[in-house]
CSV table of C-alpha atoms in Angstrom, one decimal:
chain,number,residue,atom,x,y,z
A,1,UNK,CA,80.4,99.8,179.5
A,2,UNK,CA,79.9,102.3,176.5
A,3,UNK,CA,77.2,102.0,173.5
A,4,UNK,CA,79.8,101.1,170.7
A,5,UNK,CA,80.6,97.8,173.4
A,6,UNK,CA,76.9,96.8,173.6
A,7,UNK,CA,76.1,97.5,170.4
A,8,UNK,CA,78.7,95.1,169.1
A,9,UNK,CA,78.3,92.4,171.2
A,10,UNK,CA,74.7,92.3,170.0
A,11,UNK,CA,75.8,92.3,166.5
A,12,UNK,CA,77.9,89.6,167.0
A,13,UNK,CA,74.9,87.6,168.7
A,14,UNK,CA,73.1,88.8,166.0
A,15,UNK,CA,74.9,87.1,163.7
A,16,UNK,CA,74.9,83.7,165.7
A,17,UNK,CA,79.0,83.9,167.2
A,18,UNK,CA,79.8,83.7,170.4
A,19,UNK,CA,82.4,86.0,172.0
A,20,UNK,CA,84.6,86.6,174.6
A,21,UNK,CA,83.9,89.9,176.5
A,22,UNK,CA,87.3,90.6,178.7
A,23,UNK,CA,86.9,93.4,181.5
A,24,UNK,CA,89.5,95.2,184.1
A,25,UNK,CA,88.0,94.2,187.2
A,26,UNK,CA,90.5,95.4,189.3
A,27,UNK,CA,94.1,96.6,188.7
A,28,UNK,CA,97.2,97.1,191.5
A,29,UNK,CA,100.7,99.2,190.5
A,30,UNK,CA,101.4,100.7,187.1
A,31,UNK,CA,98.5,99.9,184.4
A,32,UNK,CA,97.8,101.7,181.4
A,33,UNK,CA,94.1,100.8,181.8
A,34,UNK,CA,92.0,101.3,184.6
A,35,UNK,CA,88.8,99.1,185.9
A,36,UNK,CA,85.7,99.6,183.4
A,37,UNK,CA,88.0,99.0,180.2
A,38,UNK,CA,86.9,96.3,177.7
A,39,UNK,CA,87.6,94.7,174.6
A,40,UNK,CA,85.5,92.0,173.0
A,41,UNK,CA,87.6,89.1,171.6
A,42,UNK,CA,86.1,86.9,168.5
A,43,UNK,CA,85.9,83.2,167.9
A,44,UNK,CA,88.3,84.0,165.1
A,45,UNK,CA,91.0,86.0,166.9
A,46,UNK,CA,89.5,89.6,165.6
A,47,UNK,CA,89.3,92.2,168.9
A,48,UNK,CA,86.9,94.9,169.2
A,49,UNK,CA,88.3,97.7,171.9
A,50,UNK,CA,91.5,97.7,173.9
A,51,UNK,CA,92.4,97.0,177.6
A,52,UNK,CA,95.6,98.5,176.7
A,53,UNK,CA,97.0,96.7,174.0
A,54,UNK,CA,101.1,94.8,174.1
A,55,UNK,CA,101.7,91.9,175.6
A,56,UNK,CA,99.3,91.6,178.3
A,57,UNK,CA,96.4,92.2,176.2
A,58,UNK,CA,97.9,89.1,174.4
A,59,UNK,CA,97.5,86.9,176.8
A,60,UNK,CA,93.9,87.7,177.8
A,61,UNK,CA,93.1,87.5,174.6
A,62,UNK,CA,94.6,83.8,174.4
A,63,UNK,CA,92.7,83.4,177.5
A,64,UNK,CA,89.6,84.3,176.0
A,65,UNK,CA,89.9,82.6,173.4
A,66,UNK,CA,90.4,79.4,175.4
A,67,UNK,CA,87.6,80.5,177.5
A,68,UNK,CA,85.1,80.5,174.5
A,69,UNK,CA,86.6,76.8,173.1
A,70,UNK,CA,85.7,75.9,177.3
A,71,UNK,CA,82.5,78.3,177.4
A,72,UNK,CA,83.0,79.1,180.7
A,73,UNK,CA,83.3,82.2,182.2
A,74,UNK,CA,85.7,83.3,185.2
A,75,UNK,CA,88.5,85.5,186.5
A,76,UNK,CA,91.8,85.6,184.8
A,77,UNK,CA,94.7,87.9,186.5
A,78,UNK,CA,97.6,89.4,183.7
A,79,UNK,CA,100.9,90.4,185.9
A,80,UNK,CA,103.1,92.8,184.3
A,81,UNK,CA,105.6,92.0,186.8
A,82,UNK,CA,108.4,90.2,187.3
A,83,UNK,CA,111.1,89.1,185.0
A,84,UNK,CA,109.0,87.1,182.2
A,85,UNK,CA,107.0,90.1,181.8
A,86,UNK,CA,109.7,92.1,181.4
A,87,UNK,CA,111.8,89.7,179.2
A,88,UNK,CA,108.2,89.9,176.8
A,89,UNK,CA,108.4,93.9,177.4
A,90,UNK,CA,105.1,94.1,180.0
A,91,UNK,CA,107.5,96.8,181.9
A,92,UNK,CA,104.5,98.4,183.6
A,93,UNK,CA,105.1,96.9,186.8
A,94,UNK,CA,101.3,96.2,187.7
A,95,UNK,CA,98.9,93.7,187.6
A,96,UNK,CA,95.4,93.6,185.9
A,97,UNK,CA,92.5,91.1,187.2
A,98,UNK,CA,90.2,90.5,184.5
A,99,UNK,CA,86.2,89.2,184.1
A,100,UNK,CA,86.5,87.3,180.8
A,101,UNK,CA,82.5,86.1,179.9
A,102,UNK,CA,81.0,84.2,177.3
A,103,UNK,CA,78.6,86.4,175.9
B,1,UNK,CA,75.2,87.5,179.0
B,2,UNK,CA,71.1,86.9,178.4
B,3,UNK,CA,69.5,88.2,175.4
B,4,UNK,CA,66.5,90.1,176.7
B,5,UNK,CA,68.9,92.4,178.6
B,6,UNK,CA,71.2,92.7,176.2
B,7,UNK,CA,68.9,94.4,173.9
B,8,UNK,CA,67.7,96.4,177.0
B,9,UNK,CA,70.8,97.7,177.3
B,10,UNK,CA,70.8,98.4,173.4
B,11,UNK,CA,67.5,100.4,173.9
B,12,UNK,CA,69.1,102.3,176.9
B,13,UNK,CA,72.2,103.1,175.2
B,14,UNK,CA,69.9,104.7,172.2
B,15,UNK,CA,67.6,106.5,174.3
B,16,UNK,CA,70.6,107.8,176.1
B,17,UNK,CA,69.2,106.1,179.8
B,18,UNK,CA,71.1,105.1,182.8
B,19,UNK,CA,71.8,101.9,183.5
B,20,UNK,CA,73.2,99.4,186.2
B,21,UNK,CA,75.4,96.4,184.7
B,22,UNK,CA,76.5,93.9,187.7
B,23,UNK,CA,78.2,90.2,186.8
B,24,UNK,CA,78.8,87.9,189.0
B,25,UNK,CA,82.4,87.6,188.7
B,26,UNK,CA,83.5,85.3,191.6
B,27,UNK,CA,81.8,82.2,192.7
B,28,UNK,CA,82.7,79.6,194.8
B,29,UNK,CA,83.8,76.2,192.8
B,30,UNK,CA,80.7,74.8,192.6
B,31,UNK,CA,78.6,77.6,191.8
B,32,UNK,CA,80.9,78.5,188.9
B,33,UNK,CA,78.4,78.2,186.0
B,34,UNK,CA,76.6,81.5,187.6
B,35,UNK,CA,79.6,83.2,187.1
B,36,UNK,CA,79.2,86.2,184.5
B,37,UNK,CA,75.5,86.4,185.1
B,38,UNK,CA,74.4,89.7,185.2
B,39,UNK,CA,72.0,92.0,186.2
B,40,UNK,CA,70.8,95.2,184.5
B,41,UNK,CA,69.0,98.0,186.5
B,42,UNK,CA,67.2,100.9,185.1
B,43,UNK,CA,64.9,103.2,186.2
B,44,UNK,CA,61.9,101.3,185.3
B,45,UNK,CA,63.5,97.7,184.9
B,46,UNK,CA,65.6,95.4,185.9
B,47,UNK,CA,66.5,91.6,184.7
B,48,UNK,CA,68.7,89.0,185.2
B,49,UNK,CA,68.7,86.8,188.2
B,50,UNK,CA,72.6,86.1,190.1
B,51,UNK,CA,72.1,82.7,191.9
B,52,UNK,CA,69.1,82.9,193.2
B,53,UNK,CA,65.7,84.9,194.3
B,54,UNK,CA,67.5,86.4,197.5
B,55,UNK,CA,70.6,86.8,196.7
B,56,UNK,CA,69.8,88.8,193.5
B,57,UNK,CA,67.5,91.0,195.8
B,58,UNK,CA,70.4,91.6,198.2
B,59,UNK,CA,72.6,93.1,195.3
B,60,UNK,CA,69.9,95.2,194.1
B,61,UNK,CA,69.4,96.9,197.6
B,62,UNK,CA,73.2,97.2,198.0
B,63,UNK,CA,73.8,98.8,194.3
B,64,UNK,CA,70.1,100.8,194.6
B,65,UNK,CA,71.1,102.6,198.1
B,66,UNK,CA,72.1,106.1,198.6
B,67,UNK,CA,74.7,105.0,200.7
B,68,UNK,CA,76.5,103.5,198.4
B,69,UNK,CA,76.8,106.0,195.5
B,70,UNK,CA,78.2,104.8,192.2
B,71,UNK,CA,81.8,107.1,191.4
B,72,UNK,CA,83.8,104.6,188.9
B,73,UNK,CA,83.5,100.6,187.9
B,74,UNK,CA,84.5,98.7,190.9
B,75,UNK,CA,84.7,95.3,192.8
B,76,UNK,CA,82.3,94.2,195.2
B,77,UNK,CA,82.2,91.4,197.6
B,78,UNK,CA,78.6,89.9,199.0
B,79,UNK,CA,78.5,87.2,202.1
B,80,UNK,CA,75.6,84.4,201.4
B,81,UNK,CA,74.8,81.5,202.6
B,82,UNK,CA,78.3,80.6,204.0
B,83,UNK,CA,80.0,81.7,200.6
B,84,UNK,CA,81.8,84.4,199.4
B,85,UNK,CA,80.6,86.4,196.1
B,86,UNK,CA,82.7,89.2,193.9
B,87,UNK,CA,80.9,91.6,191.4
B,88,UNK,CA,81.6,94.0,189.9
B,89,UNK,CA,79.1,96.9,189.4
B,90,UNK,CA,79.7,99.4,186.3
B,91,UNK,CA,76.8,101.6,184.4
B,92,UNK,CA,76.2,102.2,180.7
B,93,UNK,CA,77.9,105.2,179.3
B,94,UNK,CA,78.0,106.7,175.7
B,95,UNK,CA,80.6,107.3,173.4
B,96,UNK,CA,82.4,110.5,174.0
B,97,UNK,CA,81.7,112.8,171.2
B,98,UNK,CA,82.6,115.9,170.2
B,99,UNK,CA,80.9,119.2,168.1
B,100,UNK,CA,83.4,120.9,165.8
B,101,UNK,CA,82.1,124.0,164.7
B,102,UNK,CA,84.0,125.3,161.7
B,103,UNK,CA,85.8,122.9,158.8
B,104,UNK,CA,88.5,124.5,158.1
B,105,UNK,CA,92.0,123.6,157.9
B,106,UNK,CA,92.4,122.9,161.8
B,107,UNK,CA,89.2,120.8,161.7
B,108,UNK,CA,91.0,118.8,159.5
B,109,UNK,CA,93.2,116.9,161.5
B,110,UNK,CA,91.2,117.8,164.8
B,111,UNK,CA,88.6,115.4,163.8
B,112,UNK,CA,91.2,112.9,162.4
B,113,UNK,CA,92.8,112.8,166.0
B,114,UNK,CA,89.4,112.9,167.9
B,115,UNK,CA,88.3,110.0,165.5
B,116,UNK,CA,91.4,108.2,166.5
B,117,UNK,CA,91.1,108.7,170.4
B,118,UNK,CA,87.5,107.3,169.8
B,119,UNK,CA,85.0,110.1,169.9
B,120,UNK,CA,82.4,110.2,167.9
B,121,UNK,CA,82.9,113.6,165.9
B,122,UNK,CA,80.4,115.8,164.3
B,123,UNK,CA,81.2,119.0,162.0
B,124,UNK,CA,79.6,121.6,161.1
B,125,UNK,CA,80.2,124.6,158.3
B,126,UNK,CA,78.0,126.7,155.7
B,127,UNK,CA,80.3,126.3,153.5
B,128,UNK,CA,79.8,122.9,150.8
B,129,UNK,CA,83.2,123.3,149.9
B,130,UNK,CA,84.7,122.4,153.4
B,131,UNK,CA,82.1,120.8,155.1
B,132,UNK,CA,81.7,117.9,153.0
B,133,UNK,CA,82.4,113.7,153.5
B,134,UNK,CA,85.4,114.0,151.5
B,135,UNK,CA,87.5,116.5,153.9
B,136,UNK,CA,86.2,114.1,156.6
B,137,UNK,CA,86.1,110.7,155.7
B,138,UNK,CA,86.6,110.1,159.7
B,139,UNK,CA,83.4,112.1,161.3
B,140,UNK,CA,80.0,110.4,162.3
B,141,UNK,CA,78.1,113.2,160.8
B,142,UNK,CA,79.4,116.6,158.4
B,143,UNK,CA,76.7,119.3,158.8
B,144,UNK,CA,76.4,121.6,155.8
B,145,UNK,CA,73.8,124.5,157.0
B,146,UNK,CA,74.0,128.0,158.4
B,147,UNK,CA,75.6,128.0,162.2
B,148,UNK,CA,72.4,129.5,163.4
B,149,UNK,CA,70.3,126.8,161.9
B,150,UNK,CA,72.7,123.8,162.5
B,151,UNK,CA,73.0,124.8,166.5
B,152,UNK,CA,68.9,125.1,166.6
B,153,UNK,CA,68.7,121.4,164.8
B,154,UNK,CA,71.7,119.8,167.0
B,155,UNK,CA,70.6,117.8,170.2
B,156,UNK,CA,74.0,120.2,172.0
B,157,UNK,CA,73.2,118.8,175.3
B,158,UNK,CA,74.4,115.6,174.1
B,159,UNK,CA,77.6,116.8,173.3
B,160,UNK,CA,80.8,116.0,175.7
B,161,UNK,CA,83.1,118.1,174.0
B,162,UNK,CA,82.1,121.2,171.8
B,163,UNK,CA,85.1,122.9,169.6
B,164,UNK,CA,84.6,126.2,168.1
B,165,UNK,CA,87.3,126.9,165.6
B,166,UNK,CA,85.2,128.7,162.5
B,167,UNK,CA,86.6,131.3,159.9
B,168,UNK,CA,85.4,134.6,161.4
B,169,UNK,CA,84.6,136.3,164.7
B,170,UNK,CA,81.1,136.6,163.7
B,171,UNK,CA,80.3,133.1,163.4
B,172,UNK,CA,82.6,132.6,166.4
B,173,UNK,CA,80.0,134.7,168.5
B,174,UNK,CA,77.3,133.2,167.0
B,175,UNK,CA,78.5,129.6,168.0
B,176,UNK,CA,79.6,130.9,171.6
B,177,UNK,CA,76.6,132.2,172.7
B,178,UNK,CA,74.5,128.7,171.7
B,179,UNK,CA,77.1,126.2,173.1
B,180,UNK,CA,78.3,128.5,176.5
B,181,UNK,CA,75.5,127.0,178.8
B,182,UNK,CA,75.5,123.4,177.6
B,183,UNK,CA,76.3,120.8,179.9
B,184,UNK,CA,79.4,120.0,177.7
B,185,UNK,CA,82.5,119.4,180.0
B,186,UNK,CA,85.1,120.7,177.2
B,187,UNK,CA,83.9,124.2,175.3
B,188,UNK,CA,86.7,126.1,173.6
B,189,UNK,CA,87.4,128.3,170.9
B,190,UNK,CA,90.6,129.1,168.8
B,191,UNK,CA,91.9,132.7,168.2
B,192,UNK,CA,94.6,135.1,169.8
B,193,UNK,CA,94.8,136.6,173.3
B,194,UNK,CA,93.3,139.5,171.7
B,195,UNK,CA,90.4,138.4,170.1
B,196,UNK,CA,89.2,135.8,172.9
B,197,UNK,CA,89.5,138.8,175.2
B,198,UNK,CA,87.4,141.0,172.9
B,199,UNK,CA,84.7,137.7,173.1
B,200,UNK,CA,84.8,137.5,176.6
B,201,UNK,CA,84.3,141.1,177.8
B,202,UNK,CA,81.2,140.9,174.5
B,203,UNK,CA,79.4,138.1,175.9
B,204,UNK,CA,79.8,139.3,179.6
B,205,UNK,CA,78.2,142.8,178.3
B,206,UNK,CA,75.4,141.3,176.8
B,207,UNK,CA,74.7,140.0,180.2
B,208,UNK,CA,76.0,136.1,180.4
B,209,UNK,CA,77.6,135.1,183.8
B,210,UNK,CA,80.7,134.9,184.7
B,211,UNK,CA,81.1,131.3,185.8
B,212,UNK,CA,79.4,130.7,182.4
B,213,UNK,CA,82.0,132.5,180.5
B,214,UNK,CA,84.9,131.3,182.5
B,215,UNK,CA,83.8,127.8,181.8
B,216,UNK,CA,84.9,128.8,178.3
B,217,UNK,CA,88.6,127.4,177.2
B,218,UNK,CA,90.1,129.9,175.1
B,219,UNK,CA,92.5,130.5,173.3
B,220,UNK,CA,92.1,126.7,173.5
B,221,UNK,CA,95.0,123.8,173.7
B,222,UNK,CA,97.7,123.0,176.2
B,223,UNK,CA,101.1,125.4,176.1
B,224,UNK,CA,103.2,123.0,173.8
B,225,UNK,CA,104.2,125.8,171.0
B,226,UNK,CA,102.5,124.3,168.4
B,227,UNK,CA,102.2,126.2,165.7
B,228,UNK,CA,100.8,123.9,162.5
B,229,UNK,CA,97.6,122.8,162.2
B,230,UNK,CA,98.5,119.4,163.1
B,231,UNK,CA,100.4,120.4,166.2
B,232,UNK,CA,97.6,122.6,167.2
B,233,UNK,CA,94.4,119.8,166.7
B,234,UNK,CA,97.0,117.6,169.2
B,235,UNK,CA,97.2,120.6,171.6
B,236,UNK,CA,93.7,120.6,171.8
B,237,UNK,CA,93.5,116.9,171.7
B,238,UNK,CA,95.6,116.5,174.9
B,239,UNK,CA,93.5,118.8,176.9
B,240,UNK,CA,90.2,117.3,175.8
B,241,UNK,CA,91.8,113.9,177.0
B,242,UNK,CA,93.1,115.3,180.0
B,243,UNK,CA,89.9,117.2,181.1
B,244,UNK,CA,88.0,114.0,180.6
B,245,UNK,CA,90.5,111.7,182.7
B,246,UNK,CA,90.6,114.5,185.2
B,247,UNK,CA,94.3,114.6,184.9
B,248,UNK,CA,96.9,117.7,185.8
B,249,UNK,CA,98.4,118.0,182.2
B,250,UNK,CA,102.2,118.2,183.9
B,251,UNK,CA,104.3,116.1,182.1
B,252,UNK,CA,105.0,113.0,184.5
B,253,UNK,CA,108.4,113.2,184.6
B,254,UNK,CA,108.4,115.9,186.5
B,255,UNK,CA,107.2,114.0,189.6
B,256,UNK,CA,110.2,111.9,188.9
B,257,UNK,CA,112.4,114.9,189.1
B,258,UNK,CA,111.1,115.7,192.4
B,259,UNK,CA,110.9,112.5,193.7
B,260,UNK,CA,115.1,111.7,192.8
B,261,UNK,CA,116.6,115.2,191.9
């Protein structure tokens, strides 16, 4: 996790929010990211960081969101597989598993 | 995440200290509120409890043993008490950032690219009229002093990346014999075959070592042809990335080629 991450989740706790802090755990085929990547998701929709933007950072960024309306943290996997995914243009062909916490 | 240890983690980041970040990222059902508790390790702390007592004592010894050296974030699995635990272990790092010595017109949109890739860019020049906020509304910091002085006042070791791209040879030297045995994992400097020659052969007179010197990237950039300022700042760009990501810098469809052709 790099400085710029923890120093804006602590602004945001700072400031009384809660947020949504999304991380690679794990990933399996073709990812843009790798495990380590994060991106801190807002009450309000705003996104600090990137866990490799399109489509599938999208959906865990839904999921985060739905995560902090539930306040409960837990894993969430993001398949860039199959022909949804490519129907919404996730062509990578991998899948990402990602930690989303309530911070 | 617990707001002791995240303002550890704050302090650590600052100071520039290690530090061990572990959540709990898998739980069985009903231990599911202990999932994303973590734990943060440093040399002379560590807080956070995962589960319980014991179990939080059996992730420190895993994560604090030699025999388990730290290379990149990964998963983990622990056995206890008849459950099955994931977590996944990751340390603090800092920002990359980058020295750019010289502010002139490849500086430009060098530190305009860097800013955009996410490093944290400092630049340095005597002169007022180019090193100045307004030519680099993107930096972190714009150092107006003398090379000599600015290198002497810089903290260089904390420097990923160091860029030497001033006006003159002089100041080129100057710069190159400060930055050549900083811990920096990127050093290189602009100018033609010629002249980086003519530096080389100068600083391996004056009695630097080769493996120093070699560690030096110049003329600096990957082979694309560029040949505006622009094109050259995303020459150099590209390689930074790719040294940093340990990466071959061949473009990838050439393993497609091989692969089908």
């Amino acid at each position: 996790m790099d400085d710029t991450m923890v120093q804006a989740i602590c602004e945001a706790k700072q400031a009384g929010w809660k947020a949504a802090l999304v991380t690679i755990i794990a990933t399996r085929g073709s990812t843009p990211r790798k495990a380590g990547a994060r991106m801190l998701v807002y009450p309000d929709g705003r996104v600090f960081g990137t866990i490799g933007g399109g489509c599938a950072e999208a959906e865990a960024k839904l999921q985060a969101l739905t995560a902090l309306d539930d306040n409960r943290s837990s894993i969430y996997n993001v398949s860039m597989t199959g022909d949804t995914a490519a129907d919404e243009g996730m062509a990578c062909g991998g899948i990402m598993e990602v930690f989303i916490q309530v911070v | 995440m617990d707001k002791d240890i995240l303002f550890k983690l704050a302090e650590c980041a600052q100071q520039a200290q290690p530090a061990d970040i572990i959540t709990l990222v898998g739980t069985p059902p009903d231990k599911h509120n202990a999932a994303g508790s973590t734990l943060v390790i440093t040399a002379d702390y560590t807080g956070g409890r995962l589960i319980d007592g014991a179990f939080t004592r059996l992730v420190i010894d895993k994560v604090t043993a030699t025999a388990t050296p730290w290379t990149k974030p990964l998963l983990f699995e622990i056995a206890y008490a008849g459950n099955r635990y994931r977590l996944f272990w990751d340390k603090l790092s800092r920002r990359r950032s980058a020295l750019v010595l010289g502010a002139g017109h490849i500086s430009q949109p060098l530190t305009e690219f860097l800013a955009k890739v996410g490093y944290a860019v400092t630049v340095v020049d005597d002169r007022p009229d180019f090193a100045n906020r307004t030519r680099f509304p993107q930096a972190e910091q714009v150092v107006c002093r003398p090379f000599g002085r600015a290198l002497t006042e810089l903290a260089l070791a904390g420097f990923g990346a160091i860029i030497i791209v001033t006006r003159g040879h002089r100041s080129d030297m100057e710069c190159i014999r400060a930055v050549i045995t900083q811990p920096a994992s990127y050093i290189g400097m602009i100018g033609s075959q010629g002249r980086v020659r003519g530096a080389m052969k100068t600083l391996l007179e004056e009695g630097f070592d080769r493996e120093a010197v070699d560690r030096l990237r110049a003329p600096i950039g990957l082979d694309i042809g560029a040949e505006t300022p622009e094109e050259i700042a995303l020459s150099i760009v590209a390689e930074m990335v790719a040294v940093d990501r340990n990466a071959n810098c061949r473009p990838l469809s050439d393993r497609w080629r091989y692969k089908y052709g």
